[in-house]
PDB file of C-alpha atoms in Angstrom:
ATOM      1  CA  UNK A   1      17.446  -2.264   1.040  1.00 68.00           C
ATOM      2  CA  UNK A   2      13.704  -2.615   0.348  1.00 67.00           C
ATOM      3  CA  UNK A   3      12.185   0.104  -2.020  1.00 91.00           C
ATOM      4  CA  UNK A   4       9.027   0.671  -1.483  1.00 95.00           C
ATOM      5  CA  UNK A   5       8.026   3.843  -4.581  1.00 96.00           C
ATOM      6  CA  UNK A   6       5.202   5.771  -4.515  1.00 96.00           C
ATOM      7  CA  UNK A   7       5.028   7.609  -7.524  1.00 88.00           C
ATOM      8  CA  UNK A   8       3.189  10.806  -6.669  1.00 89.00           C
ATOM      9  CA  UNK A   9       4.358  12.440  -3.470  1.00 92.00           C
ATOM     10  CA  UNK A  10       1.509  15.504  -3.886  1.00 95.00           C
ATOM     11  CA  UNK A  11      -1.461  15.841  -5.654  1.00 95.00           C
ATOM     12  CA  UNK A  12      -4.350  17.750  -6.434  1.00 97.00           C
ATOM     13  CA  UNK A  13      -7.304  16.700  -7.841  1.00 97.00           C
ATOM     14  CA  UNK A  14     -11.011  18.171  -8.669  1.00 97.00           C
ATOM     15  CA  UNK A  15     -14.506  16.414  -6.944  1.00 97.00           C
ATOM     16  CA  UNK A  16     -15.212  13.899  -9.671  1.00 97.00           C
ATOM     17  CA  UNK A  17     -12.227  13.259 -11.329  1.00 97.00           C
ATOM     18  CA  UNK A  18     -10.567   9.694 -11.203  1.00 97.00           C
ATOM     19  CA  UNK A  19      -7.088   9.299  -9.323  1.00 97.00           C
ATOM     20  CA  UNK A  20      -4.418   6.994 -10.015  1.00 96.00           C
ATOM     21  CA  UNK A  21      -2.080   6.124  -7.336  1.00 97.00           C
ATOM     22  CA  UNK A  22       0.666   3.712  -8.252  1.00 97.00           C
ATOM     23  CA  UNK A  23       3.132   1.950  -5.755  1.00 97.00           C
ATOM     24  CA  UNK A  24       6.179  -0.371  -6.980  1.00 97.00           C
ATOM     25  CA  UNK A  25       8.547  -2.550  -4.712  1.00 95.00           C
ATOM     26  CA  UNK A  26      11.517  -3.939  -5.734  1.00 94.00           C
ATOM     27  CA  UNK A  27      11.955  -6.956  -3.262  1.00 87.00           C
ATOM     28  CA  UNK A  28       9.232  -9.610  -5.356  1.00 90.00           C
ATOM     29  CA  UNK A  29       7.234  -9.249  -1.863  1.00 90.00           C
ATOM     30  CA  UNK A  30       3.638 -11.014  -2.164  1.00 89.00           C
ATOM     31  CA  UNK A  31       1.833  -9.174  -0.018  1.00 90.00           C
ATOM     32  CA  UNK A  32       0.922  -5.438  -0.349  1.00 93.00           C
ATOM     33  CA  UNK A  33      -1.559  -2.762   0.802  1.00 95.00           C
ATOM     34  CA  UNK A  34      -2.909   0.989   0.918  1.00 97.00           C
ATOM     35  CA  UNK A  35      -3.725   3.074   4.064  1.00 97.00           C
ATOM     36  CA  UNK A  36      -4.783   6.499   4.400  1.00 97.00           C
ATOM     37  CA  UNK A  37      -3.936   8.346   7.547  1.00 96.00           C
ATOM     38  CA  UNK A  38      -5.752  11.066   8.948  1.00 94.00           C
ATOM     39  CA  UNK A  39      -4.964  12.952  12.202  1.00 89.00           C
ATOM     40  CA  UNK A  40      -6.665  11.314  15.424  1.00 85.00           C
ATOM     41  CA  UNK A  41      -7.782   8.317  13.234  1.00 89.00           C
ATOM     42  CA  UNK A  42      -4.085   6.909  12.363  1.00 88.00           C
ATOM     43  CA  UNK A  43      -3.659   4.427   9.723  1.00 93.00           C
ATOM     44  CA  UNK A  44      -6.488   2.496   8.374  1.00 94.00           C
ATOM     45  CA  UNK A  45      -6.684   0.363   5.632  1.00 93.00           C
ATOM     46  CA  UNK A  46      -8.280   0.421   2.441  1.00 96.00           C
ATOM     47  CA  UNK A  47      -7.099  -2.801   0.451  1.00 96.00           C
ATOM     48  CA  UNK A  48      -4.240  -5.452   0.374  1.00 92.00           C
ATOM     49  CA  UNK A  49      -3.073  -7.977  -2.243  1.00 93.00           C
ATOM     50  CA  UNK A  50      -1.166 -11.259  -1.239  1.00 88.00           C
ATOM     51  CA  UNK A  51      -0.677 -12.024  -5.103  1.00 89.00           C
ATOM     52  CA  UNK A  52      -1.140 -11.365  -8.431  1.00 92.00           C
ATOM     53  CA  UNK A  53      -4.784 -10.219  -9.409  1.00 91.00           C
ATOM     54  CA  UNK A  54      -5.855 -11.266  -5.589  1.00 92.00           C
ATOM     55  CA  UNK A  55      -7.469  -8.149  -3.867  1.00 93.00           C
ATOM     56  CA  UNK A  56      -9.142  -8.023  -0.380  1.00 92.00           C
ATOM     57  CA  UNK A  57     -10.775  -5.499   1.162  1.00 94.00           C
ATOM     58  CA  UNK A  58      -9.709  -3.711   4.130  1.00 92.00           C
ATOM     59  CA  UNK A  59     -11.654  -1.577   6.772  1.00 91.00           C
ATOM     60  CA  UNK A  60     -12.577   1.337   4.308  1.00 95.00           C
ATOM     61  CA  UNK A  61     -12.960   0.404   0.527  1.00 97.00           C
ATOM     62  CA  UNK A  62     -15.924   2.617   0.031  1.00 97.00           C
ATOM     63  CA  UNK A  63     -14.804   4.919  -3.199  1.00 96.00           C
ATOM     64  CA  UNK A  64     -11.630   2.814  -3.893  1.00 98.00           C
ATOM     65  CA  UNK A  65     -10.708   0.239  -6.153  1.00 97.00           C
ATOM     66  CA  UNK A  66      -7.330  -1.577  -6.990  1.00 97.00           C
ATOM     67  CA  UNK A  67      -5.062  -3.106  -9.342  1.00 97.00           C
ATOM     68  CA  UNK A  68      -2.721  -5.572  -8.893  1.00 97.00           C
ATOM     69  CA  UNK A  69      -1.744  -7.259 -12.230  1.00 96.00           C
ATOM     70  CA  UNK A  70       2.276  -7.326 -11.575  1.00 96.00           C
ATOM     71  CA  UNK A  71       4.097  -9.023  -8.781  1.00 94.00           C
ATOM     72  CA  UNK A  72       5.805  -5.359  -8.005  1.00 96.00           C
ATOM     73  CA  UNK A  73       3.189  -3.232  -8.665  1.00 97.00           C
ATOM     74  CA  UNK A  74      -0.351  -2.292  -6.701  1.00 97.00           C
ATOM     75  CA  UNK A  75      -2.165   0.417  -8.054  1.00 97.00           C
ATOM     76  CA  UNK A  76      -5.290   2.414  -5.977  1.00 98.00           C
ATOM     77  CA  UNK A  77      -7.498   3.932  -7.921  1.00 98.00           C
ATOM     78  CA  UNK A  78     -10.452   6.566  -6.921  1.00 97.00           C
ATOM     79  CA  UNK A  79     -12.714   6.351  -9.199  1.00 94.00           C
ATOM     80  CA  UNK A  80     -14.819   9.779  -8.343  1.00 97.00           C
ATOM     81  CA  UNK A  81     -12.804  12.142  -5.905  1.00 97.00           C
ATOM     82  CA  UNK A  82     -14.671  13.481  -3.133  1.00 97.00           C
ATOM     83  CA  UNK A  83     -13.232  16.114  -0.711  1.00 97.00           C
ATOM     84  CA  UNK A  84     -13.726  13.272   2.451  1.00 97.00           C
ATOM     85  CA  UNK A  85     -10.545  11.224   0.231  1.00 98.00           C
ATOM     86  CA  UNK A  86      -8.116  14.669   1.238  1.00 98.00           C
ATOM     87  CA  UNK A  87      -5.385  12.051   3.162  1.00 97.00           C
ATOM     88  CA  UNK A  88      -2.020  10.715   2.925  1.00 97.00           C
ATOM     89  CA  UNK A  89      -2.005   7.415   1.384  1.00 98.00           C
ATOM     90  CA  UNK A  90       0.873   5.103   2.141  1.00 97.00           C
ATOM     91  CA  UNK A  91       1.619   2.320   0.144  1.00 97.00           C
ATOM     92  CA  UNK A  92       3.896  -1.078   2.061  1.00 95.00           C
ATOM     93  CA  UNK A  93       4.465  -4.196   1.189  1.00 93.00           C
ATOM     94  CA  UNK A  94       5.803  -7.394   3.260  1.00 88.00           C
ATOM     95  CA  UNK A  95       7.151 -10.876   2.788  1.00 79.00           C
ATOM     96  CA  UNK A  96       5.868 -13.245   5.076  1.00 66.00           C
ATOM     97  CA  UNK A  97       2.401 -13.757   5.134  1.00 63.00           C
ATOM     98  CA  UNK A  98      -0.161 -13.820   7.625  1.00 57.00           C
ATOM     99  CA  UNK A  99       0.649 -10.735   9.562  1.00 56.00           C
ATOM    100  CA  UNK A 100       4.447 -11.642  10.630  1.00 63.00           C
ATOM    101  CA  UNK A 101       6.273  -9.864   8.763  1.00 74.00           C
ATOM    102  CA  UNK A 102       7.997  -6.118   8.772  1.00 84.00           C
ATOM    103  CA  UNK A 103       6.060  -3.775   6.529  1.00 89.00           C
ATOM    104  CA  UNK A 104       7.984  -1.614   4.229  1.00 92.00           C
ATOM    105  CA  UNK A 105       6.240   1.793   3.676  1.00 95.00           C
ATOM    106  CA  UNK A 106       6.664   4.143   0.352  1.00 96.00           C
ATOM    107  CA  UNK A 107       7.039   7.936   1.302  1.00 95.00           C
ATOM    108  CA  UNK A 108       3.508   9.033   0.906  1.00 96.00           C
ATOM    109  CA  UNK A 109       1.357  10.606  -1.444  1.00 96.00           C
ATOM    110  CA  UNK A 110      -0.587  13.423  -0.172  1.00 96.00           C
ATOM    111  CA  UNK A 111      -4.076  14.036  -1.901  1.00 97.00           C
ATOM    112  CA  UNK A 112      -6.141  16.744  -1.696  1.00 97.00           C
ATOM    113  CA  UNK A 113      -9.310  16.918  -3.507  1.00 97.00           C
ATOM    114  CA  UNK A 114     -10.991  20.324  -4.076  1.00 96.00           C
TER     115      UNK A 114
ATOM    116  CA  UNK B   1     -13.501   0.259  22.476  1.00 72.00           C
ATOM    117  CA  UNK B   2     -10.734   0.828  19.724  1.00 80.00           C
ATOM    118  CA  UNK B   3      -8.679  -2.604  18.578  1.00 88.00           C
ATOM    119  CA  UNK B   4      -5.455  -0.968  19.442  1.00 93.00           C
ATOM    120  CA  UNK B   5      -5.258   2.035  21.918  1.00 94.00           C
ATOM    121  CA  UNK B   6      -2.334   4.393  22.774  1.00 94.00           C
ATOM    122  CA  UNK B   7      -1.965   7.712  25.077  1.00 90.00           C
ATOM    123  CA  UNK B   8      -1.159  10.149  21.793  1.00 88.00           C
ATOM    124  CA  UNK B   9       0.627  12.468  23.949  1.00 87.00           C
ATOM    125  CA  UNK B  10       3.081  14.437  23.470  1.00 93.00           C
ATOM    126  CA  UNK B  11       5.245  13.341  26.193  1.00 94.00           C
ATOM    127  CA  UNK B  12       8.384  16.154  26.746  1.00 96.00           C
ATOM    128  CA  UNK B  13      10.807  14.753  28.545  1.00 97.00           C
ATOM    129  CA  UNK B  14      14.266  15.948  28.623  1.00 97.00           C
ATOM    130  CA  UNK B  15      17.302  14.880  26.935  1.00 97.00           C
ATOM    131  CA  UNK B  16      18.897  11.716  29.019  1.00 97.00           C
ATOM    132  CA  UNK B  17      15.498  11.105  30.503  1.00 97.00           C
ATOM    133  CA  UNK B  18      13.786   7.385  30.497  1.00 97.00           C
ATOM    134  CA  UNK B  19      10.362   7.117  29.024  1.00 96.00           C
ATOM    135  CA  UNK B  20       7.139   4.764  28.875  1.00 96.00           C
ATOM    136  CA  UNK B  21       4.599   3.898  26.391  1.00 93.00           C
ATOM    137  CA  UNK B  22       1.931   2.035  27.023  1.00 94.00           C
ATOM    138  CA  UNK B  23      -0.770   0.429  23.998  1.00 95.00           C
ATOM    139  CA  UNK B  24      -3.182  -1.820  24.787  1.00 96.00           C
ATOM    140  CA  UNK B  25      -4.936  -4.112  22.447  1.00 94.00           C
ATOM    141  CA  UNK B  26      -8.420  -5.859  22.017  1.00 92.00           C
ATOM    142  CA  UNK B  27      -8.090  -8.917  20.727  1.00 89.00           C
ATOM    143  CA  UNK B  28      -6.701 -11.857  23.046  1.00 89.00           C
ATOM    144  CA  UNK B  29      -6.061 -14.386  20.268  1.00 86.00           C
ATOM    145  CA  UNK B  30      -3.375 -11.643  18.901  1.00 87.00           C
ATOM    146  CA  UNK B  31      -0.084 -12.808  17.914  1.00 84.00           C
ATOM    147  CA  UNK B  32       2.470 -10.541  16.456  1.00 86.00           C
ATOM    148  CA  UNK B  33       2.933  -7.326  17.760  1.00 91.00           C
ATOM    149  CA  UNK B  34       5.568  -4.287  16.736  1.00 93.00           C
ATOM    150  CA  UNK B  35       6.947  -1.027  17.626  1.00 96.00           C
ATOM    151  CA  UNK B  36       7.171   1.477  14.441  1.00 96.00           C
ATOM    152  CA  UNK B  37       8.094   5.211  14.417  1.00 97.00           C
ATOM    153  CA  UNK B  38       7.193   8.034  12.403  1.00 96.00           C
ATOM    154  CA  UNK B  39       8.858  10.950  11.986  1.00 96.00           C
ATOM    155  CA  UNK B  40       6.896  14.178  10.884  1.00 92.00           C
ATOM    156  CA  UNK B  41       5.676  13.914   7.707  1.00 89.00           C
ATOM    157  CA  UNK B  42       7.543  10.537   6.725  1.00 92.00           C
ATOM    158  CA  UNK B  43       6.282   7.138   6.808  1.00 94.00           C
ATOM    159  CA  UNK B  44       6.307   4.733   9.425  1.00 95.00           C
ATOM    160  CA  UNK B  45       9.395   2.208  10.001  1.00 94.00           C
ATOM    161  CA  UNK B  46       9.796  -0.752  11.904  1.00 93.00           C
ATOM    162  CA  UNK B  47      11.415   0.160  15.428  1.00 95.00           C
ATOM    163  CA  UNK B  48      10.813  -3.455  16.576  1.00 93.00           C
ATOM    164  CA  UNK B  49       8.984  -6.420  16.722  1.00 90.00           C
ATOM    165  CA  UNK B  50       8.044  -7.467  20.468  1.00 91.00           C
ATOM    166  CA  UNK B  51       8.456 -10.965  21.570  1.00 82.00           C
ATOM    167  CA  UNK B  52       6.676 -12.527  24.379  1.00 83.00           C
ATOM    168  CA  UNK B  53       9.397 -12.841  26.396  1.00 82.00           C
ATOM    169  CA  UNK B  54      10.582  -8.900  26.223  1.00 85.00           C
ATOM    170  CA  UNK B  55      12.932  -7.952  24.017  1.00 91.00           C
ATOM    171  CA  UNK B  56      16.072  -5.289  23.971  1.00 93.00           C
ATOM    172  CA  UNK B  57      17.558  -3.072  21.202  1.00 93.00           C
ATOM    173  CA  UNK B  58      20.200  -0.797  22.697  1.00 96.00           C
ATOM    174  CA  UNK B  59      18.290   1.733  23.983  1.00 97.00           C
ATOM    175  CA  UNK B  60      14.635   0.642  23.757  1.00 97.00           C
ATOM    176  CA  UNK B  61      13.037  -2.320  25.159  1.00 96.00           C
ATOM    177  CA  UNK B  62       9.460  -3.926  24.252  1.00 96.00           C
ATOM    178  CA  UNK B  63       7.237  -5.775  26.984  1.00 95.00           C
ATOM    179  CA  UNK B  64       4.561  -8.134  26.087  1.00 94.00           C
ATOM    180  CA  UNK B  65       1.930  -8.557  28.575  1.00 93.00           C
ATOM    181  CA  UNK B  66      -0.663 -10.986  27.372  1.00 92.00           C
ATOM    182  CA  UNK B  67      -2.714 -11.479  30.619  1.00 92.00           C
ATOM    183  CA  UNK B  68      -3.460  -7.654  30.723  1.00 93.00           C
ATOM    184  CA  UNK B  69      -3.254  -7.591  27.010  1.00 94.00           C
ATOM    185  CA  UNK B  70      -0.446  -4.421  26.274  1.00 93.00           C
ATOM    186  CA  UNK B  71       2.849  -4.005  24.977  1.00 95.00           C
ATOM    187  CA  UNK B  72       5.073  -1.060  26.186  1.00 96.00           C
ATOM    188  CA  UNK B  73       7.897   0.615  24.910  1.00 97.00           C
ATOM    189  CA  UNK B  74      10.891   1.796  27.312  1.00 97.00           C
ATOM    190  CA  UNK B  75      13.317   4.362  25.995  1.00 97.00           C
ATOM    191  CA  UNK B  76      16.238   5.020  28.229  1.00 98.00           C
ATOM    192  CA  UNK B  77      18.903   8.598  28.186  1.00 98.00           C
ATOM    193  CA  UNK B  78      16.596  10.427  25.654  1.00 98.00           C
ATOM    194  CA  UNK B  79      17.860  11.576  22.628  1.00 97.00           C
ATOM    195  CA  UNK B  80      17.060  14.780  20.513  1.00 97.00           C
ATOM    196  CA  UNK B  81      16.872  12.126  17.589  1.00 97.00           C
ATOM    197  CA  UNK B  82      14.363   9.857  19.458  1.00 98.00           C
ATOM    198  CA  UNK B  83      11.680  12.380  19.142  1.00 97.00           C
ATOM    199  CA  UNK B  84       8.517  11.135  16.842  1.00 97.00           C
ATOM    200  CA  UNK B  85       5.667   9.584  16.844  1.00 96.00           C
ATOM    201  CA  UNK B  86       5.596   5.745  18.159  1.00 97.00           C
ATOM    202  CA  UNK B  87       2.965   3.329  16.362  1.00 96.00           C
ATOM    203  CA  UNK B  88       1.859   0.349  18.327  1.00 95.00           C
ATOM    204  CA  UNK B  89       0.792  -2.442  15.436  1.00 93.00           C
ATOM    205  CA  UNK B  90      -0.916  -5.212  16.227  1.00 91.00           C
ATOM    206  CA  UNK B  91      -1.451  -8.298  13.654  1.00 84.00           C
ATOM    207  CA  UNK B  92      -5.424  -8.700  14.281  1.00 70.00           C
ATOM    208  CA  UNK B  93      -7.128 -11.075  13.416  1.00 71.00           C
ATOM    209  CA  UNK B  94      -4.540 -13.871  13.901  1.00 64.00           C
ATOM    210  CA  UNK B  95      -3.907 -15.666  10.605  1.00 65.00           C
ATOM    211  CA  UNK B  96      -4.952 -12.543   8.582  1.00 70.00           C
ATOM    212  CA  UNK B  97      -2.846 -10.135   6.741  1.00 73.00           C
ATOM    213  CA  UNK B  98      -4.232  -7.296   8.187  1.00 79.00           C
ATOM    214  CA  UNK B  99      -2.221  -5.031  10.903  1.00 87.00           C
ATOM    215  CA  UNK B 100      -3.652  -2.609  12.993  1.00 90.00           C
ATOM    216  CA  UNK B 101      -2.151   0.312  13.869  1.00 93.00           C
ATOM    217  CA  UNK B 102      -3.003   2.596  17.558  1.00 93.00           C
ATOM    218  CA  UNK B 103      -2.630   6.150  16.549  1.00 93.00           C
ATOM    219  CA  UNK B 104       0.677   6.758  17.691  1.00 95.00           C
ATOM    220  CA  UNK B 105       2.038   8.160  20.511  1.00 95.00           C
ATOM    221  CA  UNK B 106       3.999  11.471  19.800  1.00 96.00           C
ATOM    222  CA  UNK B 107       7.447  12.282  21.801  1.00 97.00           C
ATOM    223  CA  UNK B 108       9.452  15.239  22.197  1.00 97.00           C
ATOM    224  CA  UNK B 109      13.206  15.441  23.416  1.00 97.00           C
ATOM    225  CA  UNK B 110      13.810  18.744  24.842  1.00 96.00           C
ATOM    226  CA  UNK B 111      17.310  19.892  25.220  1.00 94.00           C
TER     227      UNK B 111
END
């Protein structure tokens, strides 16, 4: 079975301080990408990587960054929390490119920012 | 208009019952479309992909209608089990990697 790991399932951060979300898969998928999901707005997304140190922005990248320097690993990264990034980030990754493919979600990692 | 729209529901419908989603999307040139569910609180997993020509797991069947540009979801005798939310994805723009996701369509099975 795919693993998709997200390796914070709850956090909670200060305004200001910088937040490290990491995501591993264990199925040498290329492609890879962060949501957030807020009620009434579902999923959007904020980045994706189809390889190694390759990065494209999604819908919302305002006040995010990423990381992708392993194969398995994709990294999100807020570099000033603000109370407006309070959501539940989900991490999923995919093999076939181009938008064909099943995505394979982590659990979650719910942020709140006070 | 929204890229990928869906009735959010909730739908109660009764153990046994049959039930219909509808999601419509915005972009004609789509090509890949998928059912996923979410139960509360968990993340979203693929229910199934939807083929142009309709296609059947057990239970649920997908529809692909490209002219009026939706996809529907039939679930037939109701579980307790079935209830969730239902995510209609759409691969938008064609050739991208990017998915879009309706905001979900929530179901309740009421014994």
């Amino acid at each position: 079975d795919v693993k998709v790991t997200q390796s914070s399932r709850y956090l909670v951060k200060r305004t200001g301080e910088k937040v490290f979300l990491e995501c591993v898969q264990d199925m040498d998928h290329e492609n890879m990408f962060w949501y957030r999901q807020d009620p009434g707005l579902g999923l959007r997304l904020i980045y994706f990587s189809y390889d190694v140190k390759m990065k494209e922005k999604g819908d919302i990248p305002e006040g995010y960054s990423v990381s992708r320097e392993k194969k398995e690993r994709f990294s999100l990264i807020l570099e000033s929390a603000s109370t407006n990034q309070t959501s539940m980030y989900l991490c999923a990754s995919s093999l076939i490119g181009e938008g064909t493919g099943e995505l394979f979600f982590g659990e979650g990692s719910r942020l709140t920012v006070l | 208009r929204k890229e990928v729209e869906q009735d959010p529901g909730p739908f109660n419908v009764p153990e046994g019952a049959t039930v219909a989603f509808n999601c419509t999307y915005s972009n004609s040139a789509s090509q890949s479309f998928f059912w996923y569910r979410q139960d509360c609180r968990k993340e979203p997993k693929l229910l199934m992909s939807v083929y142009s020509s309709g296609n059947e797991d057990g239970r649920f069947t997908a529809q692909l209608n490209r002219a009026s540009q939706y996809i529907s979801l039939l679930i037939r005798d109701s579980k307790l089990s079935d209830s969730a939310t239902y995510l209609c994805v759409v691969n938008a723009p064609p050739g991208t990697y990017k998915y879009i996701f309706g905001t979900g369509t929530r179901l309740k099975v009421l014994a």
